Amino acid sequence: MNYVIDKVLVAEEDIRRRVDELGKEITRDYAGMQPIAVCVLRGAIPFYADLIRRIDLPVTVDTITVSSYGSGTVSGKLKVITDMRTSVEGRDVLVVDDIIDSGRTSVALIEMLKERGAKSVRTCALLDKPSRRVVDIKGDYVGFAIPDEFVVGYGLDWNEKFRNLPHVYTLKEEK
Ligand code: IMP
Ligand code: MG
């Protein structure tokens, strides 16, 4: 099956406005702190780059590449493909991801960072599909809640395609 872009679900201008708000909220909540903002590669790249420039704090920038595989309602195992470079011990960590879907990635990542001694761990995701949740997690900062539809663009991919598109789109089957 091949998929092509269907409709714009979240437009660039709306993302920009929401990222501004999230940045302000994070700046307020972490006032006086020096959090580590971790970009979950690769889907969060554009969101992360935009967001950190809206956070008015001395943020430490880092990245992690993970893949999660779980079954049923367990959070599953998290495979770290490329790890962070900063130690999280005693630090306040903000995980920045593209989307919370089943929630497995977020839950496993939070667990891992806490095991490593992070003082606090919060998650920030551009998108959230609450109806798809299999593990109990609520993003601390969420850009947009969306329906159960596969989306691409602004970092999100289908088969490694469409990550560089400016808006978030739904897909349709190519006829
Ligand atoms: P999880 O199910 O919450 O662990 O989501 C894990 C990952 O699945 C996300 O970080 C995305 O990379 C990917 N994903 C989930 N839903 C979508 C989607 O609609 N489009 C593109 N990627 C998605
Ligand atoms: Mg991802």
mmCIF file of N, CA and C in Angstrom, residues 24-109:
data_model
loop_
_atom_site.group_PDB
_atom_site.id
_atom_site.type_symbol
_atom_site.label_atom_id
_atom_site.label_comp_id
_atom_site.label_asym_id
_atom_site.label_seq_id
_atom_site.Cartn_x
_atom_site.Cartn_y
_atom_site.Cartn_z
ATOM 1 N N LYS A 24 6.121 29.379 26.882
ATOM 2 C CA LYS A 24 5.849 30.285 28.011
ATOM 3 C C LYS A 24 5.497 29.495 29.264
ATOM 4 N N GLU A 25 4.668 28.475 29.079
ATOM 5 C CA GLU A 25 4.243 27.646 30.206
ATOM 6 C C GLU A 25 5.449 26.951 30.851
ATOM 7 N N ILE A 26 6.298 26.391 30.014
ATOM 8 C CA ILE A 26 7.485 25.675 30.496
ATOM 9 C C ILE A 26 8.428 26.656 31.195
ATOM 10 N N THR A 27 8.594 27.829 30.605
ATOM 11 C CA THR A 27 9.451 28.858 31.196
ATOM 12 C C THR A 27 8.959 29.219 32.595
ATOM 13 N N ARG A 28 7.646 29.348 32.742
ATOM 14 C CA ARG A 28 7.051 29.681 34.031
ATOM 15 C C ARG A 28 7.241 28.532 35.024
ATOM 16 N N ASP A 29 6.923 27.311 34.583
ATOM 17 C CA ASP A 29 6.970 26.153 35.487
ATOM 18 C C ASP A 29 8.388 25.820 35.956
ATOM 19 N N TYR A 30 9.372 26.082 35.125
ATOM 20 C CA TYR A 30 10.758 25.731 35.457
ATOM 21 C C TYR A 30 11.571 26.964 35.875
ATOM 22 N N ALA A 31 10.891 28.020 36.262
ATOM 23 C CA ALA A 31 11.587 29.259 36.646
ATOM 24 C C ALA A 31 12.662 28.976 37.691
ATOM 25 N N GLY A 32 13.833 29.505 37.475
ATOM 26 C CA GLY A 32 14.939 29.322 38.415
ATOM 27 C C GLY A 32 15.659 27.995 38.262
ATOM 28 N N MET A 33 15.219 27.179 37.306
ATOM 29 C CA MET A 33 15.836 25.863 37.119
ATOM 30 C C MET A 33 16.616 25.814 35.806
ATOM 31 N N GLN A 34 17.429 24.756 35.679
ATOM 32 C CA GLN A 34 18.206 24.558 34.452
ATOM 33 C C GLN A 34 17.910 23.173 33.910
ATOM 34 N N PRO A 35 16.721 22.990 33.351
ATOM 35 C CA PRO A 35 16.329 21.648 32.920
ATOM 36 C C PRO A 35 17.131 21.145 31.712
ATOM 37 N N ILE A 36 17.160 19.823 31.586
ATOM 38 C CA ILE A 36 17.664 19.213 30.352
ATOM 39 C C ILE A 36 16.446 18.972 29.472
ATOM 40 N N ALA A 37 16.451 19.518 28.267
ATOM 41 C CA ALA A 37 15.387 19.234 27.310
ATOM 42 C C ALA A 37 15.913 18.171 26.350
ATOM 43 N N VAL A 38 15.274 17.015 26.354
ATOM 44 C CA VAL A 38 15.743 15.894 25.525
ATOM 45 C C VAL A 38 14.849 15.738 24.314
ATOM 46 N N CYS A 39 15.440 15.815 23.148
ATOM 47 C CA CYS A 39 14.709 15.620 21.894
ATOM 48 C C CYS A 39 14.672 14.131 21.571
ATOM 49 N N VAL A 40 13.475 13.582 21.451
ATOM 50 C CA VAL A 40 13.362 12.173 21.066
ATOM 51 C C VAL A 40 13.410 12.105 19.537
ATOM 52 N N LEU A 41 14.553 11.624 19.068
ATOM 53 C CA LEU A 41 14.783 11.574 17.615
ATOM 54 C C LEU A 41 13.999 10.430 16.994
ATOM 55 N N ARG A 42 13.591 10.565 15.706
ATOM 56 C CA ARG A 42 13.810 11.745 14.915
ATOM 57 C C ARG A 42 12.560 12.595 14.795
ATOM 58 N N GLY A 43 11.434 12.025 15.219
ATOM 59 C CA GLY A 43 10.148 12.673 14.991
ATOM 60 C C GLY A 43 9.985 14.051 15.612
ATOM 61 N N ALA A 44 10.717 14.308 16.705
ATOM 62 C CA ALA A 44 10.513 15.573 17.419
ATOM 63 C C ALA A 44 11.410 16.699 16.921
ATOM 64 N N ILE A 45 12.229 16.446 15.923
ATOM 65 C CA ILE A 45 13.239 17.443 15.507
ATOM 66 C C ILE A 45 12.665 18.849 15.258
ATOM 67 N N PRO A 46 11.692 19.029 14.370
ATOM 68 C CA PRO A 46 11.211 20.401 14.127
ATOM 69 C C PRO A 46 10.544 21.008 15.355
ATOM 70 N N PHE A 47 9.735 20.207 16.037
ATOM 71 C CA PHE A 47 9.046 20.678 17.234
ATOM 72 C C PHE A 47 10.057 21.100 18.285
ATOM 73 N N TYR A 48 11.049 20.284 18.500
ATOM 74 C CA TYR A 48 12.081 20.566 19.499
ATOM 75 C C TYR A 48 12.822 21.858 19.176
ATOM 76 N N ALA A 49 13.223 21.969 17.915
ATOM 77 C CA ALA A 49 13.990 23.159 17.502
ATOM 78 C C ALA A 49 13.168 24.420 17.714
ATOM 79 N N ASP A 50 11.885 24.366 17.411
ATOM 80 C CA ASP A 50 11.019 25.530 17.611
ATOM 81 C C ASP A 50 10.776 25.781 19.089
ATOM 82 N N LEU A 51 10.525 24.711 19.826
ATOM 83 C CA LEU A 51 10.166 24.854 21.242
ATOM 84 C C LEU A 51 11.299 25.426 22.095
ATOM 85 N N ILE A 52 12.491 24.899 21.946
ATOM 86 C CA ILE A 52 13.582 25.350 22.834
ATOM 87 C C ILE A 52 13.889 26.839 22.636
ATOM 88 N N ARG A 53 13.560 27.349 21.433
ATOM 89 C CA ARG A 53 13.783 28.783 21.210
ATOM 90 C C ARG A 53 12.681 29.639 21.815
ATOM 91 N N ARG A 54 11.675 28.992 22.361
ATOM 92 C CA ARG A 54 10.596 29.714 23.059
ATOM 93 C C ARG A 54 10.679 29.508 24.569
ATOM 94 N N ILE A 55 11.727 28.815 25.026
ATOM 95 C CA ILE A 55 11.925 28.608 26.463
ATOM 96 C C ILE A 55 13.024 29.567 26.923
ATOM 97 N N ASP A 56 12.640 30.473 27.803
ATOM 98 C CA ASP A 56 13.570 31.509 28.241
ATOM 99 C C ASP A 56 14.267 31.094 29.543
ATOM 100 N N LEU A 57 15.069 30.047 29.431
ATOM 101 C CA LEU A 57 15.800 29.486 30.565
ATOM 102 C C LEU A 57 17.113 28.904 30.047
ATOM 103 N N PRO A 58 18.108 28.717 30.936
ATOM 104 C CA PRO A 58 19.353 28.084 30.496
ATOM 105 C C PRO A 58 19.165 26.570 30.349
ATOM 106 N N VAL A 59 18.576 26.180 29.241
ATOM 107 C CA VAL A 59 18.238 24.782 28.987
ATOM 108 C C VAL A 59 19.461 24.023 28.472
ATOM 109 N N THR A 60 19.658 22.807 28.966
ATOM 110 C CA THR A 60 20.674 21.924 28.375
ATOM 111 C C THR A 60 20.015 21.140 27.256
ATOM 112 N N VAL A 61 20.652 21.154 26.091
ATOM 113 C CA VAL A 61 20.097 20.513 24.904
ATOM 114 C C VAL A 61 20.711 19.129 24.729
ATOM 115 N N ASP A 62 19.884 18.128 24.542
ATOM 116 C CA ASP A 62 20.397 16.776 24.290
ATOM 117 C C ASP A 62 19.378 15.982 23.480
ATOM 118 N N THR A 63 19.813 14.847 22.997
ATOM 119 C CA THR A 63 18.937 14.014 22.143
ATOM 120 C C THR A 63 19.040 12.557 22.564
ATOM 121 N N ILE A 64 18.017 11.797 22.209
ATOM 122 C CA ILE A 64 18.055 10.353 22.430
ATOM 123 C C ILE A 64 17.279 9.692 21.297
ATOM 124 N N THR A 65 17.745 8.539 20.875
ATOM 125 C CA THR A 65 16.982 7.748 19.905
ATOM 126 C C THR A 65 16.598 6.440 20.577
ATOM 127 N N VAL A 66 15.310 6.155 20.604
ATOM 128 C CA VAL A 66 14.836 4.934 21.262
ATOM 129 C C VAL A 66 13.851 4.213 20.356
ATOM 130 N N SER A 67 13.671 2.931 20.636
ATOM 131 C CA SER A 67 12.522 2.262 20.039
ATOM 132 C C SER A 67 11.897 1.427 21.141
ATOM 133 N N SER A 68 10.582 1.424 21.160
ATOM 134 C CA SER A 68 9.901 0.699 22.226
ATOM 135 C C SER A 68 9.104 -0.423 21.601
ATOM 136 N N TYR A 69 9.122 -1.547 22.272
ATOM 137 C CA TYR A 69 8.266 -2.632 21.817
ATOM 138 C C TYR A 69 7.634 -3.220 23.047
ATOM 139 N N GLY A 70 6.358 -3.176 23.099
ATOM 140 C CA GLY A 70 5.651 -3.702 24.266
ATOM 141 C C GLY A 70 4.514 -4.557 23.777
ATOM 142 N N SER A 71 3.883 -5.252 24.716
ATOM 143 C CA SER A 71 2.702 -6.015 24.343
ATOM 144 C C SER A 71 1.664 -5.835 25.425
ATOM 145 N N GLY A 72 0.415 -5.948 25.042
ATOM 146 C CA GLY A 72 -0.668 -5.813 26.006
ATOM 147 C C GLY A 72 -0.627 -4.464 26.686
ATOM 148 N N THR A 73 -0.763 -4.491 27.986
ATOM 149 C CA THR A 73 -0.831 -3.228 28.709
ATOM 150 C C THR A 73 0.464 -2.900 29.439
ATOM 151 N N VAL A 74 1.469 -3.736 29.283
ATOM 152 C CA VAL A 74 2.741 -3.406 29.926
ATOM 153 C C VAL A 74 3.452 -2.326 29.118
ATOM 154 N N SER A 75 4.277 -1.576 29.836
ATOM 155 C CA SER A 75 4.923 -0.461 29.164
ATOM 156 C C SER A 75 5.954 -0.946 28.148
ATOM 157 N N GLY A 76 6.383 -2.178 28.273
ATOM 158 C CA GLY A 76 7.299 -2.725 27.278
ATOM 159 C C GLY A 76 8.732 -2.337 27.532
ATOM 160 N N LYS A 77 9.596 -2.861 26.694
ATOM 161 C CA LYS A 77 11.012 -2.568 26.848
ATOM 162 C C LYS A 77 11.391 -1.405 25.962
ATOM 163 N N LEU A 78 12.343 -0.695 26.451
ATOM 164 C CA LEU A 78 12.818 0.442 25.690
ATOM 165 C C LEU A 78 14.224 0.132 25.221
ATOM 166 N N LYS A 79 14.426 0.210 23.916
ATOM 167 C CA LYS A 79 15.759 -0.009 23.394
ATOM 168 C C LYS A 79 16.366 1.351 23.081
ATOM 169 N N VAL A 80 17.509 1.629 23.718
ATOM 170 C CA VAL A 80 18.187 2.893 23.453
ATOM 171 C C VAL A 80 19.122 2.679 22.277
ATOM 172 N N ILE A 81 18.877 3.375 21.202
ATOM 173 C CA ILE A 81 19.686 3.208 19.995
ATOM 174 C C ILE A 81 20.854 4.183 20.004
ATOM 175 N N THR A 82 20.572 5.430 20.343
ATOM 176 C CA THR A 82 21.638 6.412 20.556
ATOM 177 C C THR A 82 21.304 7.161 21.835
ATOM 178 N N ASP A 83 22.208 7.086 22.789
ATOM 179 C CA ASP A 83 21.899 7.625 24.115
ATOM 180 C C ASP A 83 22.204 9.124 24.214
ATOM 181 N N MET A 84 21.740 9.694 25.306
ATOM 182 C CA MET A 84 22.055 11.079 25.635
ATOM 183 C C MET A 84 23.523 11.199 25.986
ATOM 184 N N ARG A 85 24.013 12.424 26.007
ATOM 185 C CA ARG A 85 25.410 12.637 26.404
ATOM 186 C C ARG A 85 25.510 13.232 27.788
ATOM 187 N N THR A 86 24.419 13.850 28.249
ATOM 188 C CA THR A 86 24.402 14.499 29.557
ATOM 189 C C THR A 86 23.911 13.516 30.611
ATOM 190 N N SER A 87 24.536 13.534 31.777
ATOM 191 C CA SER A 87 24.033 12.735 32.889
ATOM 192 C C SER A 87 22.775 13.391 33.440
ATOM 193 N N VAL A 88 21.745 12.570 33.689
ATOM 194 C CA VAL A 88 20.485 13.123 34.189
ATOM 195 C C VAL A 88 20.421 13.102 35.710
ATOM 196 N N GLU A 89 21.448 12.572 36.329
ATOM 197 C CA GLU A 89 21.432 12.429 37.785
ATOM 198 C C GLU A 89 21.218 13.770 38.487
ATOM 199 N N GLY A 90 20.157 13.828 39.282
ATOM 200 C CA GLY A 90 19.858 15.045 40.030
ATOM 201 C C GLY A 90 19.309 16.182 39.191
ATOM 202 N N ARG A 91 19.019 15.905 37.928
ATOM 203 C CA ARG A 91 18.563 16.979 37.020
ATOM 204 C C ARG A 91 17.069 16.896 36.748
ATOM 205 N N ASP A 92 16.519 18.035 36.373
ATOM 206 C CA ASP A 92 15.135 18.093 35.937
ATOM 207 C C ASP A 92 15.106 17.886 34.426
ATOM 208 N N VAL A 93 14.380 16.851 34.004
ATOM 209 C CA VAL A 93 14.417 16.460 32.602
ATOM 210 C C VAL A 93 13.052 16.665 31.951
ATOM 211 N N LEU A 94 13.071 17.313 30.799
ATOM 212 C CA LEU A 94 11.861 17.488 30.006
ATOM 213 C C LEU A 94 12.023 16.695 28.707
ATOM 214 N N VAL A 95 11.218 15.655 28.564
ATOM 215 C CA VAL A 95 11.283 14.816 27.370
ATOM 216 C C VAL A 95 10.385 15.434 26.299
ATOM 217 N N VAL A 96 10.959 15.714 25.137
ATOM 218 C CA VAL A 96 10.197 16.345 24.061
ATOM 219 C C VAL A 96 9.998 15.346 22.925
ATOM 220 N N ASP A 97 8.736 14.980 22.693
ATOM 221 C CA ASP A 97 8.441 13.950 21.694
ATOM 222 C C ASP A 97 7.437 14.473 20.665
ATOM 223 N N ASP A 98 7.321 13.745 19.570
ATOM 224 C CA ASP A 98 6.388 14.178 18.515
ATOM 225 C C ASP A 98 4.943 13.881 18.882
ATOM 226 N N ILE A 99 4.699 12.648 19.368
ATOM 227 C CA ILE A 99 3.316 12.248 19.593
ATOM 228 C C ILE A 99 3.244 11.185 20.680
ATOM 229 N N ILE A 100 2.204 11.257 21.486
ATOM 230 C CA ILE A 100 1.924 10.177 22.437
ATOM 231 C C ILE A 100 0.761 9.381 21.870
ATOM 232 N N ASP A 101 1.057 8.128 21.559
ATOM 233 C CA ASP A 101 0.073 7.272 20.903
ATOM 234 C C ASP A 101 -0.376 6.203 21.919
ATOM 235 N N SER A 102 0.237 5.039 21.897
ATOM 236 C CA SER A 102 -0.078 4.035 22.931
ATOM 237 C C SER A 102 0.397 4.518 24.306
ATOM 238 N N GLY A 103 1.419 5.364 24.305
ATOM 239 C CA GLY A 103 2.008 5.857 25.552
ATOM 240 C C GLY A 103 3.200 5.034 26.011
ATOM 241 N N ARG A 104 3.480 3.942 25.315
ATOM 242 C CA ARG A 104 4.547 3.029 25.761
ATOM 243 C C ARG A 104 5.914 3.703 25.772
ATOM 244 N N THR A 105 6.200 4.446 24.718
ATOM 245 C CA THR A 105 7.511 5.094 24.638
ATOM 246 C C THR A 105 7.699 6.047 25.804
ATOM 247 N N SER A 106 6.708 6.896 26.055
ATOM 248 C CA SER A 106 6.818 7.894 27.126
ATOM 249 C C SER A 106 6.983 7.226 28.476
ATOM 250 N N VAL A 107 6.152 6.234 28.746
ATOM 251 C CA VAL A 107 6.204 5.577 30.050
ATOM 252 C C VAL A 107 7.571 4.923 30.269
ATOM 253 N N ALA A 108 8.048 4.216 29.265
ATOM 254 C CA ALA A 108 9.336 3.521 29.388
ATOM 255 C C ALA A 108 10.488 4.512 29.530
ATOM 256 N N LEU A 109 10.390 5.606 28.804
ATOM 257 C CA LEU A 109 11.440 6.624 28.851
ATOM 258 C C LEU A 109 11.482 7.309 30.220
#
